[in-house]
Amino acid sequence: MAFEQVIGQREAQERLQQMVSEGRLPHAIMLCGPQGCGKMALAMGFAKMLLGDSPMLQKWEHPDLHFTYPTIKLPSMGDHKPVSDDFAKEWHELIMAGPYFTMTEWMEQMGGENQQAIITAGESDSLIRKLSLKSSQGGYKVSLIWLPERMNIECANKILKLLEEPPSQTVFIMVCQEPDRLLETIRSRVQRIDVKRLTDEDIEQALRDKRGLTEEVAHRTARMANGSWLKALEMLNADSENELFLDMFQTLMRLAYLRKVKDLKTWSERMATMGREKQKRFLEYFLRLVRENFMYNFHQQELCYMTQREEDFAKNFARFINEANILPISELVNRAIRDIGQNANAKIVFFDMALKMIVLLIQK
């Protein structure tokens, strides 16, 4: 079965299957959607379908399947431009564990959590060489590109030429989370398929079937997962990181309310010691908790998706999140996410955010 590892997404599966059965398969497809919806699972399932469900695909080692993914530069590489083949062993270990994973997990697998992973021009040169060869099995050659939005401009321009003049019997499958970051010329040369968030029902069923959860626990977890299988798994794994993030959130809000500037500076310095990917995860968590407290403040508990500990804190804190400050707080945190992503000084970013929270919390 090509799509046996895909959770839900029956509509997307049927559309991909229909393309093949009706003989109207485009040379380039881009699966777009939020994290955890199953884009990579769909892409790998579709690649398996195109390559004939070969026994070699049980270990994802088919000679006509070429994976491209963001990489980092290790100190030992010197002037070498990193390519996917440099991390083939790490990548193989990751995908063999399953098609649902995050950039954070991939960074940890490569051993470079504090770096920014990109797809380099060296990768495009390597891919051009691979795809210029004939199919070893006489069928399709499949180029599966995970997170093409992380291509640098030199790489993107070379990939564009490949898309304009695709090699014979080659299908490109791109798995994209932020399509707006891609060159417009690339977006115009691929057939985009938008993959929706998973339904609560699909997540709940998968939690019961794959994880053996009771109906009650599966239902609560599915509601909090917000359409993401990865989020559901994260909550199951006794997520110590989210416990840390809640502690950091509570500390910031208490210090900002008490206007303890010196302690806020210490808080900012502690945040700065985390890797950039972890900092961005904290800020995403921050945004979610602010939204949940806003809903809680207006007595819409049925629309709130919080753990028991988060809800216990919200009982006293939620009144500080209201119509006057919900948008400014969200804009402030989104700016911090952008700045951290652009390698701004983390101490300055978090201290600036902390100081502005003093003013925002008193708005009514």
PDB file of C-alpha atoms in Angstrom, residues 12 20 46 138 145 183 218 222 232-233 239 250 261 264 273-274 289 306 346 352 355:
ATOM      1  CA  ALA A  12      -5.516  14.503  -1.193  1.00  0.00           C
ATOM      2  CA  VAL A  20      -1.889   8.911 -12.387  1.00  0.00           C
ATOM      3  CA  PHE A  46       3.035   9.092  -3.794  1.00  0.00           C
ATOM      4  CA  GLY A 138      13.000   1.917 -16.674  1.00  0.00           C
ATOM      5  CA  ILE A 145      12.352  18.032  -2.086  1.00  0.00           C
ATOM      6  CA  LEU A 183      10.387  32.367  -6.011  1.00  0.00           C
ATOM      7  CA  ALA A 218      -7.708  10.389  22.592  1.00  0.00           C
ATOM      8  CA  ALA A 222      -7.084  15.382  19.411  1.00  0.00           C
ATOM      9  CA  ALA A 232      -0.685  15.179  19.243  1.00  0.00           C
ATOM     10  CA  LEU A 233       2.484  13.100  19.573  1.00  0.00           C
ATOM     11  CA  ASP A 239       6.468  16.990  26.971  1.00  0.00           C
ATOM     12  CA  GLN A 250       4.374  32.410  33.796  1.00  0.00           C
ATOM     13  CA  VAL A 261      13.008  45.256  35.093  1.00  0.00           C
ATOM     14  CA  LEU A 264      13.166  40.684  33.287  1.00  0.00           C
ATOM     15  CA  THR A 273      20.907  30.636  26.055  1.00  0.00           C
ATOM     16  CA  MET A 274      18.430  28.440  24.148  1.00  0.00           C
ATOM     17  CA  LEU A 289      -1.281  30.448  25.234  1.00  0.00           C
ATOM     18  CA  MET A 306      -5.247  23.785  27.356  1.00  0.00           C
ATOM     19  CA  ALA A 346      18.366  37.158  21.161  1.00  0.00           C
ATOM     20  CA  ASP A 352      12.591  44.383  24.311  1.00  0.00           C
ATOM     21  CA  LEU A 355       9.711  45.498  28.613  1.00  0.00           C
TER      22      LEU A 355
END
